[in-house]
Amino acid sequence: MSALDNGIAILDCFSFEEHALSQARIGQITGLPKASLSRAMKTLRESGILAYDESTRLYRPSQRLFQLGQIYRIHLSFLDTVQKLLSRACETCGHTGYITVFDGYHMSVLWVARGSSPLAIASTPAARAWAFATSNGRAMLALMPGDEWLKRVPNPLPFVTPTAPQDMADLAQRIADVRATGRSMSVNNSYEGVSSQAVAVRDTDSREVIGIVISYPTNLATEALKAQIGALLDDLRADLARAVE
């Protein structure tokens, strides 16, 4: 087993029933050789992952682990709220929504709310695309302060489709438009026949930029549908702001 495996095995020993353990007890549970156990326990203690009580000679999870758990819980709570609001919007319009995050110069799909329409666009979690060539990617870029977005796009821009941004000046104008309107749009920018509208928000605690997008077939993009989806995204963002106040 690697040192990391040993550390994980040790942390797995703690539970609500046994939240403070001696090194001997941890050795019984894990079956690790004494030398390996001693090294791993020393590392976990020195790194602040485990706390040690000199009087009882017992180990317990440290405050640092509690803090990490709180960070995870808060971030999960924010994403849970976004997922619920996006699911509700997609149920209303019948089309598919996505939550996305940055992945280098790309954006990656984190979660999918599948639309009920038989013609709804479908993608899968972990799917990636150039951020600059998608409505959600541009919404995310536009949310970054000043020219920070330049760090998230390749220069020069690679060709994607004739309707995607063709150069940095084109992209800069589209980002300015998103900042002015609060919403991003795409018509066949990444894939022929696919249109979308998107907004972006920041996780209130981690400050990570998150894209929220609803996609629909371009041939169904009536003015009424575009207006409906735009209104749903505006309402979603407003509801999210109220939920995390």
Tab-separated table of C-alpha atoms in Angstrom:
chain	number	residue	atom	x	y	z
A	1	MET	CA	0.000	0.000	0.000
A	2	SER	CA	1.142	3.574	-0.687
A	3	ALA	CA	1.493	6.211	2.021
A	4	LEU	CA	-1.756	7.757	0.770
A	5	ASP	CA	-3.539	4.399	0.990
A	6	ASN	CA	-2.276	4.017	4.551
A	7	GLY	CA	-3.537	7.464	5.467
A	8	ILE	CA	-6.973	6.769	4.010
A	9	ALA	CA	-7.149	3.431	5.828
A	10	ILE	CA	-6.361	5.191	9.108
A	11	LEU	CA	-8.986	7.908	8.603
A	12	ASP	CA	-11.556	5.229	7.754
A	13	CYS	CA	-11.148	3.850	11.287
A	14	PHE	CA	-12.931	6.810	12.866
A	15	SER	CA	-16.701	6.769	13.262
A	16	PHE	CA	-19.434	8.208	15.459
A	17	GLU	CA	-19.061	5.113	17.645
A	18	GLU	CA	-15.254	5.336	17.806
A	19	HIS	CA	-14.253	8.962	17.399
A	20	ALA	CA	-11.086	8.750	19.539
A	21	LEU	CA	-8.676	5.858	19.024
A	22	SER	CA	-5.317	4.698	20.280
A	23	GLN	CA	-2.564	3.823	17.838
A	24	ALA	CA	-2.856	0.203	18.960
A	25	ARG	CA	-6.565	0.145	18.172
A	26	ILE	CA	-5.965	1.689	14.743
A	27	GLY	CA	-3.355	-0.992	14.109
A	28	GLN	CA	-5.896	-3.691	14.984
A	29	ILE	CA	-8.485	-2.241	12.602
A	30	THR	CA	-6.166	-1.603	9.659
A	31	GLY	CA	-3.756	-4.500	10.036
A	32	LEU	CA	-0.927	-2.207	8.914
A	33	PRO	CA	2.665	-3.116	9.822
A	34	LYS	CA	3.815	-1.200	12.910
A	35	ALA	CA	6.479	0.761	11.038
A	36	SER	CA	4.089	1.837	8.270
A	37	LEU	CA	1.404	2.709	10.808
A	38	SER	CA	3.799	4.765	12.907
A	39	ARG	CA	5.037	6.759	9.889
A	40	ALA	CA	1.506	7.420	8.643
A	41	MET	CA	0.244	8.463	12.084
A	42	LYS	CA	3.192	10.833	12.510
A	43	THR	CA	2.502	12.435	9.115
A	44	LEU	CA	-1.228	12.843	9.793
A	45	ARG	CA	-0.504	14.379	13.174
A	46	GLU	CA	2.167	16.795	11.908
A	47	SER	CA	-0.005	17.887	8.981
A	48	GLY	CA	-2.898	18.734	11.292
A	49	ILE	CA	-5.239	16.054	9.964
A	50	LEU	CA	-5.308	14.182	13.277
A	51	ALA	CA	-5.235	15.685	16.768
A	52	TYR	CA	-3.446	13.880	19.608
A	53	ASP	CA	-4.376	14.098	23.291
A	54	GLU	CA	-1.234	13.656	25.409
A	55	SER	CA	-3.221	12.816	28.548
A	56	THR	CA	-5.326	10.017	27.043
A	57	ARG	CA	-2.875	9.061	24.251
A	58	LEU	CA	-5.809	8.989	21.847
A	59	TYR	CA	-6.080	10.318	18.304
A	60	ARG	CA	-9.153	12.010	16.858
A	61	PRO	CA	-9.981	13.912	13.634
A	62	SER	CA	-8.749	17.494	13.871
A	63	GLN	CA	-10.524	20.810	13.487
A	64	ARG	CA	-8.915	21.074	10.037
A	65	LEU	CA	-10.927	18.076	8.837
A	66	PHE	CA	-14.069	19.688	10.233
A	67	GLN	CA	-13.271	22.892	8.316
A	68	LEU	CA	-12.785	20.941	5.088
A	69	GLY	CA	-16.104	19.209	5.685
A	70	GLN	CA	-17.801	22.568	6.139
A	71	ILE	CA	-16.317	23.829	2.870
A	72	TYR	CA	-17.634	20.742	1.076
A	73	ARG	CA	-21.069	21.068	2.708
A	74	ILE	CA	-21.434	24.741	1.808
A	75	HIS	CA	-20.337	24.186	-1.800
A	76	LEU	CA	-22.649	21.190	-2.134
A	77	SER	CA	-25.536	23.224	-0.702
A	78	PHE	CA	-24.989	25.961	-3.312
A	79	LEU	CA	-24.869	23.456	-6.174
A	80	ASP	CA	-27.941	21.681	-4.809
A	81	THR	CA	-29.835	24.964	-4.992
A	82	VAL	CA	-28.652	25.626	-8.560
A	83	GLN	CA	-29.653	22.091	-9.590
A	84	LYS	CA	-33.141	22.435	-8.137
A	85	LEU	CA	-33.742	25.797	-9.794
A	86	LEU	CA	-32.400	24.606	-13.158
A	87	SER	CA	-34.497	21.429	-12.996
A	88	ARG	CA	-37.589	23.542	-12.421
A	89	ALA	CA	-36.748	25.793	-15.376
A	90	CYS	CA	-36.157	22.789	-17.650
A	91	GLU	CA	-39.455	21.208	-16.595
A	92	THR	CA	-41.179	24.428	-17.612
A	93	CYS	CA	-39.594	24.795	-21.060
A	94	GLY	CA	-38.999	21.099	-21.841
A	95	HIS	CA	-35.380	21.595	-22.904
A	96	THR	CA	-32.086	20.441	-21.415
A	97	GLY	CA	-30.023	22.461	-18.952
A	98	TYR	CA	-26.414	22.152	-17.850
A	99	ILE	CA	-24.220	23.348	-15.019
A	100	THR	CA	-20.640	23.918	-16.177
A	101	VAL	CA	-17.256	24.859	-14.726
A	102	PHE	CA	-13.945	25.939	-16.217
A	103	ASP	CA	-11.458	23.256	-17.239
A	104	GLY	CA	-8.440	25.152	-18.505
A	105	TYR	CA	-9.448	26.847	-21.783
A	106	HIS	CA	-12.495	24.596	-21.913
A	107	MET	CA	-15.684	24.354	-19.951
A	108	SER	CA	-16.796	20.997	-18.592
A	109	VAL	CA	-20.336	19.788	-17.909
A	110	LEU	CA	-20.785	19.189	-14.194
A	111	TRP	CA	-24.471	18.265	-14.107
A	112	VAL	CA	-27.340	17.787	-16.572
A	113	ALA	CA	-31.078	18.474	-16.190
A	114	ARG	CA	-32.623	16.556	-19.064
A	115	GLY	CA	-35.519	18.138	-20.872
A	116	SER	CA	-38.862	16.414	-21.269
A	117	SER	CA	-39.230	17.306	-24.937
A	118	PRO	CA	-38.447	14.424	-27.338
A	119	LEU	CA	-36.390	16.949	-29.304
A	120	ALA	CA	-34.376	18.149	-26.303
A	121	ILE	CA	-30.619	18.434	-26.822
A	122	ALA	CA	-28.655	15.891	-24.756
A	123	SER	CA	-25.081	15.808	-23.528
A	124	THR	CA	-23.345	13.997	-20.681
A	125	PRO	CA	-21.508	15.033	-17.509
A	126	ALA	CA	-17.782	15.643	-18.111
A	127	ALA	CA	-18.377	16.637	-21.757
A	128	ARG	CA	-15.955	19.438	-22.722
A	129	ALA	CA	-15.993	22.283	-25.226
A	130	TRP	CA	-14.034	25.466	-25.853
A	131	ALA	CA	-15.338	28.047	-23.361
A	132	PHE	CA	-15.175	30.922	-25.867
A	133	ALA	CA	-17.337	29.020	-28.388
A	134	THR	CA	-20.307	28.331	-26.085
A	135	SER	CA	-22.942	30.596	-24.575
A	136	ASN	CA	-22.272	29.316	-21.068
A	137	GLY	CA	-18.520	29.639	-21.532
A	138	ARG	CA	-18.870	33.275	-22.637
A	139	ALA	CA	-21.223	33.990	-19.731
A	140	MET	CA	-18.565	32.591	-17.398
A	141	LEU	CA	-15.815	34.620	-19.087
A	142	ALA	CA	-17.942	37.773	-18.841
A	143	LEU	CA	-18.367	37.308	-15.095
A	144	MET	CA	-14.611	37.519	-14.549
A	145	PRO	CA	-13.397	41.024	-13.624
A	146	GLY	CA	-11.780	43.256	-16.220
A	147	ASP	CA	-9.528	41.386	-18.629
A	148	GLU	CA	-9.161	38.311	-16.416
A	149	TRP	CA	-11.044	36.328	-19.061
A	150	LEU	CA	-7.981	36.521	-21.316
A	151	LYS	CA	-6.352	33.881	-19.103
A	152	ARG	CA	-9.158	31.463	-19.997
A	153	VAL	CA	-8.916	31.599	-23.793
A	154	PRO	CA	-6.199	30.532	-26.247
A	155	ASN	CA	-4.662	33.249	-28.426
A	156	PRO	CA	-5.127	32.994	-31.347
A	157	LEU	CA	-8.547	31.381	-31.153
A	158	PRO	CA	-8.866	28.009	-32.890
A	159	PHE	CA	-11.541	27.711	-35.550
A	160	VAL	CA	-14.663	25.954	-34.284
A	161	THR	CA	-17.562	26.962	-36.558
A	162	PRO	CA	-18.270	29.950	-38.827
A	163	THR	CA	-20.630	31.434	-36.202
A	164	ALA	CA	-18.281	31.089	-33.215
A	165	PRO	CA	-15.969	34.018	-32.344
A	166	GLN	CA	-13.314	34.192	-35.053
A	167	ASP	CA	-10.709	36.327	-33.282
A	168	MET	CA	-10.020	38.120	-30.005
A	169	ALA	CA	-11.757	41.331	-31.094
A	170	ASP	CA	-14.904	39.381	-31.984
A	171	LEU	CA	-14.816	37.569	-28.641
A	172	ALA	CA	-14.192	40.780	-26.686
A	173	GLN	CA	-17.281	42.363	-28.261
A	174	ARG	CA	-19.437	39.351	-27.427
A	175	ILE	CA	-18.220	39.397	-23.837
A	176	ALA	CA	-19.039	43.111	-23.639
A	177	ASP	CA	-22.540	42.322	-24.921
A	178	VAL	CA	-22.997	39.663	-22.218
A	179	ARG	CA	-21.888	42.109	-19.544
A	180	ALA	CA	-24.369	44.663	-20.856
A	181	THR	CA	-27.356	42.306	-21.052
A	182	GLY	CA	-26.531	39.802	-18.293
A	183	ARG	CA	-27.151	36.876	-20.606
A	184	SER	CA	-25.243	35.011	-23.331
A	185	MET	CA	-26.636	33.484	-26.517
A	186	SER	CA	-25.334	30.982	-29.045
A	187	VAL	CA	-26.682	29.945	-32.443
A	188	ASN	CA	-24.782	27.016	-33.988
A	189	ASN	CA	-21.565	28.281	-32.340
A	190	SER	CA	-20.208	24.911	-31.203
A	191	TYR	CA	-22.506	22.446	-32.951
A	192	GLU	CA	-24.643	22.839	-36.049
A	193	GLY	CA	-28.318	22.836	-35.154
A	194	VAL	CA	-27.834	23.694	-31.470
A	195	SER	CA	-28.709	27.031	-29.886
A	196	SER	CA	-28.549	28.033	-26.240
A	197	GLN	CA	-28.829	30.796	-23.690
A	198	ALA	CA	-26.800	31.061	-20.507
A	199	VAL	CA	-26.019	33.030	-17.386
A	200	ALA	CA	-23.150	32.671	-14.932
A	201	VAL	CA	-22.910	32.958	-11.162
A	202	ARG	CA	-20.238	32.671	-8.491
A	203	ASP	CA	-20.383	30.134	-5.710
A	204	THR	CA	-20.886	32.366	-2.683
A	205	ASP	CA	-18.143	30.659	-0.670
A	206	SER	CA	-15.628	29.086	-3.043
A	207	ARG	CA	-16.015	31.996	-5.539
A	208	GLU	CA	-15.843	29.468	-8.382
A	209	VAL	CA	-17.510	30.660	-11.583
A	210	ILE	CA	-20.399	28.416	-12.617
A	211	GLY	CA	-22.235	28.469	-15.945
A	212	ILE	CA	-25.968	27.756	-16.203
A	213	VAL	CA	-27.260	27.060	-19.713
A	214	ILE	CA	-30.374	25.806	-21.474
A	215	SER	CA	-29.928	24.330	-24.970
A	216	TYR	CA	-32.532	23.794	-27.681
A	217	PRO	CA	-32.636	22.876	-31.389
A	218	THR	CA	-31.979	25.884	-33.610
A	219	ASN	CA	-34.908	24.988	-35.869
A	220	LEU	CA	-37.266	25.339	-32.882
A	221	ALA	CA	-35.880	28.704	-31.810
A	222	THR	CA	-38.969	30.861	-32.221
A	223	GLU	CA	-38.995	34.327	-30.686
A	224	ALA	CA	-41.469	33.036	-28.109
A	225	LEU	CA	-39.186	30.153	-27.058
A	226	LYS	CA	-36.123	32.387	-26.848
A	227	ALA	CA	-38.033	34.897	-24.734
A	228	GLN	CA	-39.318	32.138	-22.449
A	229	ILE	CA	-35.874	30.640	-21.859
A	230	GLY	CA	-34.343	34.063	-21.312
A	231	ALA	CA	-36.985	34.872	-18.703
A	232	LEU	CA	-36.496	31.499	-16.998
A	233	LEU	CA	-32.755	32.100	-16.686
A	234	ASP	CA	-33.287	35.626	-15.349
A	235	ASP	CA	-35.752	34.279	-12.777
A	236	LEU	CA	-33.358	31.457	-11.857
A	237	ARG	CA	-30.546	33.902	-11.156
A	238	ALA	CA	-32.835	36.129	-9.079
A	239	ASP	CA	-34.177	33.149	-7.114
A	240	LEU	CA	-30.629	31.921	-6.501
A	241	ALA	CA	-29.565	35.326	-5.182
A	242	ARG	CA	-32.471	35.301	-2.726
A	243	ALA	CA	-31.776	31.707	-1.672
A	244	VAL	CA	-28.159	32.367	-0.695
A	245	GLU	CA	-28.667	35.726	1.024
